[in-house]
């Protein structure tokens, strides 16, 4: 069961969990996340000791290794402010995966407590802060990829609400939208053939509707689909939800 | 082996087979979704209720099994208990021998696939003929089913026509109606010759001892109408508490499995033929099969015993669609099989410990499951079990060094900056298996390790 029950938001200060993928590859997504949150009047704190949510080892089956990282994360994100993360996948790890791997551990309570204050970015803006429309302008046809770890959460609907409200932005639906992009963490390197075939199928569906940009709430899906498309010699433009929201503000001089 | 077995299998799969599996499962999924959600305003609520009912049964089997045995006996049924596949097969053989029977007609039942009953009986000089069209084709081909409800989803009609010709069922003709008519003509005579009819059961009501069978071809009815002895082989988890519960389960099963409101035939069997009935089996046996289920019940994956074998998780699974059912080397393929098959191996779990890895954990399987089994969670538990039992996992990167790094911020930050070196190296040539596997199919984005942290610092000094 998804442990999606949240502590209500009090105050306007959040801790940012930037994710290992932003730390290593997608720095601009983390920058955009800070700018978007600050635009909403939210003070953003970045706990410097943060590393990773622990998901790679959790999904790979090495729960002992994963718990070690999660314990570090719990320590790093001490306090009671909401933790905001620009990834549905890392968010789900915090409020669901960790609960599973700590089921028989004495510190389950602390892990659950962090999960209850962790929010995926779009979910936080729409369902946490109650912001339903986004100002600015972003003139583009957007295909929004609903990432799998947002199933059963408010994230995909929240992203659609925000994107749909941006002036100039048109969302296009594409075939088999509910299907996975094929990334799957360690799956992508242990099952490279199936993983790439799944991605190719998704790219076919996407290209059929000719979007200007593929938007996702998860860097891992962007990395997989973008990397596949580039390797095929037919690159596609990918952007994170936070980047679109930030650029919408920039385009009208609000940033 | 560089990668996982299932991935190798998928890479070598014939394009025809992949297309047949992909199209068949995709269509099945789309029809299911439409039918379920067009008709029930809150189909998800129904899935949750059904899941709770089945979970209740699974956790109270010790109460329900004696109850169902008493009911069956009162209904005139002879009840057998089989702890293993071998014991179940021996029970069937014993019943046939006691009757001097040599010929059996079989309806489709997954548990008899599990015990390899047909092979077992043939080895002991008995004829055991599959009468479900798909299973019949699998049997004459010496093949294996590749889907729980659509055993020949991997075949096209040209292949079937060829095998009919080879098996003396008429000259090559790939018209589906002709194929079906030929099978029917052949099978009709076989029903009349057989002494024993074997079926499974989709549900058994603890309240009444009624067995419920859902089928579409009518073959199970023929199996029962023409034979004198009915044997039902039933997994011990097939119980529902009350007849009333069948309304929920039959509605969900037909819609989830074959996208039908109701299957063509739904049979309720309460015992052997009564004196008032003109025909039907005079003798009825139910063999309850454990074959590993008690071990599953004792594990942290017992939720998988809720499964009602609809196949919806196979149809929606992107990995199943690419790999086909045979990739799973098991009677139960797809997401449910990736959980159940390794568990049913008992102490030979390591032989199938790779199955739970064949998933992106996308969660589509749980979303369609009529009994809401948390399949991704169970896959994860089994991955952890494989790791704890030190089962080798080709292609899965080791996590020890990463965990060390990710729990020491200083080392982590140093490696973020150090990682930049990959922007200047021919990464495709580096001897790092995970990196090579990634780069064989996808480019890596530019390494920008530590850039965000740098931005934060410079920005802060600007603000201060």
JSON list of N, CA, C and O in Angstrom, two decimals, chain B residues 233-250:
[
{"chain": "B", "resi": 233, "resn": "UNK", "atom": "N", "xyz": [-9.17, -31.35, -9.81]},
{"chain": "B", "resi": 233, "resn": "UNK", "atom": "CA", "xyz": [-7.89, -31.08, -9.15]},
{"chain": "B", "resi": 233, "resn": "UNK", "atom": "C", "xyz": [-7.91, -29.59, -8.78]},
{"chain": "B", "resi": 233, "resn": "UNK", "atom": "O", "xyz": [-8.08, -28.74, -9.66]},
{"chain": "B", "resi": 234, "resn": "UNK", "atom": "N", "xyz": [-7.75, -29.31, -7.50]},
{"chain": "B", "resi": 234, "resn": "UNK", "atom": "CA", "xyz": [-7.98, -27.94, -7.04]},
{"chain": "B", "resi": 234, "resn": "UNK", "atom": "C", "xyz": [-6.86, -27.48, -6.11]},
{"chain": "B", "resi": 234, "resn": "UNK", "atom": "O", "xyz": [-6.54, -28.17, -5.15]},
{"chain": "B", "resi": 235, "resn": "UNK", "atom": "N", "xyz": [-6.28, -26.34, -6.38]},
{"chain": "B", "resi": 235, "resn": "UNK", "atom": "CA", "xyz": [-5.31, -25.75, -5.46]},
{"chain": "B", "resi": 235, "resn": "UNK", "atom": "C", "xyz": [-6.01, -25.37, -4.17]},
{"chain": "B", "resi": 235, "resn": "UNK", "atom": "O", "xyz": [-7.16, -24.92, -4.20]},
{"chain": "B", "resi": 236, "resn": "UNK", "atom": "N", "xyz": [-5.33, -25.52, -3.04]},
{"chain": "B", "resi": 236, "resn": "UNK", "atom": "CA", "xyz": [-6.00, -25.30, -1.75]},
{"chain": "B", "resi": 236, "resn": "UNK", "atom": "C", "xyz": [-6.42, -23.85, -1.53]},
{"chain": "B", "resi": 236, "resn": "UNK", "atom": "O", "xyz": [-7.18, -23.55, -0.61]},
{"chain": "B", "resi": 237, "resn": "UNK", "atom": "N", "xyz": [-5.97, -22.93, -2.40]},
{"chain": "B", "resi": 237, "resn": "UNK", "atom": "CA", "xyz": [-6.29, -21.52, -2.19]},
{"chain": "B", "resi": 237, "resn": "UNK", "atom": "C", "xyz": [-7.55, -21.08, -2.94]},
{"chain": "B", "resi": 237, "resn": "UNK", "atom": "O", "xyz": [-7.91, -19.91, -2.93]},
{"chain": "B", "resi": 238, "resn": "UNK", "atom": "N", "xyz": [-8.23, -22.02, -3.59]},
{"chain": "B", "resi": 238, "resn": "UNK", "atom": "CA", "xyz": [-9.33, -21.66, -4.49]},
{"chain": "B", "resi": 238, "resn": "UNK", "atom": "C", "xyz": [-10.66, -21.39, -3.79]},
{"chain": "B", "resi": 238, "resn": "UNK", "atom": "O", "xyz": [-11.70, -21.26, -4.43]},
{"chain": "B", "resi": 239, "resn": "UNK", "atom": "N", "xyz": [-10.63, -21.34, -2.47]},
{"chain": "B", "resi": 239, "resn": "UNK", "atom": "CA", "xyz": [-11.88, -21.25, -1.71]},
{"chain": "B", "resi": 239, "resn": "UNK", "atom": "C", "xyz": [-12.39, -19.82, -1.62]},
{"chain": "B", "resi": 239, "resn": "UNK", "atom": "O", "xyz": [-11.60, -18.87, -1.51]},
{"chain": "B", "resi": 240, "resn": "UNK", "atom": "N", "xyz": [-13.72, -19.66, -1.71]},
{"chain": "B", "resi": 240, "resn": "UNK", "atom": "CA", "xyz": [-14.35, -18.39, -1.30]},
{"chain": "B", "resi": 240, "resn": "UNK", "atom": "C", "xyz": [-15.29, -18.74, -0.15]},
{"chain": "B", "resi": 240, "resn": "UNK", "atom": "O", "xyz": [-15.82, -19.85, -0.10]},
{"chain": "B", "resi": 241, "resn": "UNK", "atom": "N", "xyz": [-15.52, -17.81, 0.77]},
{"chain": "B", "resi": 241, "resn": "UNK", "atom": "CA", "xyz": [-16.31, -18.16, 1.96]},
{"chain": "B", "resi": 241, "resn": "UNK", "atom": "C", "xyz": [-17.75, -18.57, 1.65]},
{"chain": "B", "resi": 241, "resn": "UNK", "atom": "O", "xyz": [-18.23, -19.58, 2.14]},
{"chain": "B", "resi": 242, "resn": "UNK", "atom": "N", "xyz": [-18.45, -17.77, 0.81]},
{"chain": "B", "resi": 242, "resn": "UNK", "atom": "CA", "xyz": [-19.88, -17.99, 0.63]},
{"chain": "B", "resi": 242, "resn": "UNK", "atom": "C", "xyz": [-20.25, -18.02, -0.85]},
{"chain": "B", "resi": 242, "resn": "UNK", "atom": "O", "xyz": [-19.56, -17.45, -1.69]},
{"chain": "B", "resi": 243, "resn": "UNK", "atom": "N", "xyz": [-21.38, -18.62, -1.16]},
{"chain": "B", "resi": 243, "resn": "UNK", "atom": "CA", "xyz": [-21.89, -18.59, -2.53]},
{"chain": "B", "resi": 243, "resn": "UNK", "atom": "C", "xyz": [-22.10, -17.14, -2.99]},
{"chain": "B", "resi": 243, "resn": "UNK", "atom": "O", "xyz": [-21.84, -16.78, -4.13]},
{"chain": "B", "resi": 244, "resn": "UNK", "atom": "N", "xyz": [-22.54, -16.32, -2.05]},
{"chain": "B", "resi": 244, "resn": "UNK", "atom": "CA", "xyz": [-22.80, -14.90, -2.32]},
{"chain": "B", "resi": 244, "resn": "UNK", "atom": "C", "xyz": [-21.56, -14.21, -2.90]},
{"chain": "B", "resi": 244, "resn": "UNK", "atom": "O", "xyz": [-21.67, -13.36, -3.78]},
{"chain": "B", "resi": 245, "resn": "UNK", "atom": "N", "xyz": [-20.38, -14.59, -2.40]},
{"chain": "B", "resi": 245, "resn": "UNK", "atom": "CA", "xyz": [-19.14, -13.95, -2.86]},
{"chain": "B", "resi": 245, "resn": "UNK", "atom": "C", "xyz": [-18.87, -14.21, -4.34]},
{"chain": "B", "resi": 245, "resn": "UNK", "atom": "O", "xyz": [-18.13, -13.47, -4.99]},
{"chain": "B", "resi": 246, "resn": "UNK", "atom": "N", "xyz": [-19.50, -15.26, -4.87]},
{"chain": "B", "resi": 246, "resn": "UNK", "atom": "CA", "xyz": [-19.24, -15.60, -6.27]},
{"chain": "B", "resi": 246, "resn": "UNK", "atom": "C", "xyz": [-19.69, -14.49, -7.21]},
{"chain": "B", "resi": 246, "resn": "UNK", "atom": "O", "xyz": [-19.12, -14.30, -8.28]},
{"chain": "B", "resi": 247, "resn": "UNK", "atom": "N", "xyz": [-20.70, -13.74, -6.81]},
{"chain": "B", "resi": 247, "resn": "UNK", "atom": "CA", "xyz": [-21.19, -12.65, -7.66]},
{"chain": "B", "resi": 247, "resn": "UNK", "atom": "C", "xyz": [-20.04, -11.70, -7.97]},
{"chain": "B", "resi": 247, "resn": "UNK", "atom": "O", "xyz": [-19.80, -11.32, -9.12]},
{"chain": "B", "resi": 248, "resn": "UNK", "atom": "N", "xyz": [-19.29, -11.34, -6.93]},
{"chain": "B", "resi": 248, "resn": "UNK", "atom": "CA", "xyz": [-18.16, -10.43, -7.09]},
{"chain": "B", "resi": 248, "resn": "UNK", "atom": "C", "xyz": [-17.05, -11.07, -7.93]},
{"chain": "B", "resi": 248, "resn": "UNK", "atom": "O", "xyz": [-16.55, -10.48, -8.89]},
{"chain": "B", "resi": 249, "resn": "UNK", "atom": "N", "xyz": [-16.71, -12.30, -7.57]},
{"chain": "B", "resi": 249, "resn": "UNK", "atom": "CA", "xyz": [-15.56, -12.93, -8.22]},
{"chain": "B", "resi": 249, "resn": "UNK", "atom": "C", "xyz": [-15.84, -13.29, -9.68]},
{"chain": "B", "resi": 249, "resn": "UNK", "atom": "O", "xyz": [-14.97, -13.15, -10.54]},
{"chain": "B", "resi": 250, "resn": "UNK", "atom": "N", "xyz": [-17.05, -13.77, -9.97]},
{"chain": "B", "resi": 250, "resn": "UNK", "atom": "CA", "xyz": [-17.35, -14.14, -11.37]},
{"chain": "B", "resi": 250, "resn": "UNK", "atom": "C", "xyz": [-17.37, -12.89, -12.24]},
{"chain": "B", "resi": 250, "resn": "UNK", "atom": "O", "xyz": [-16.89, -12.91, -13.37]}
]
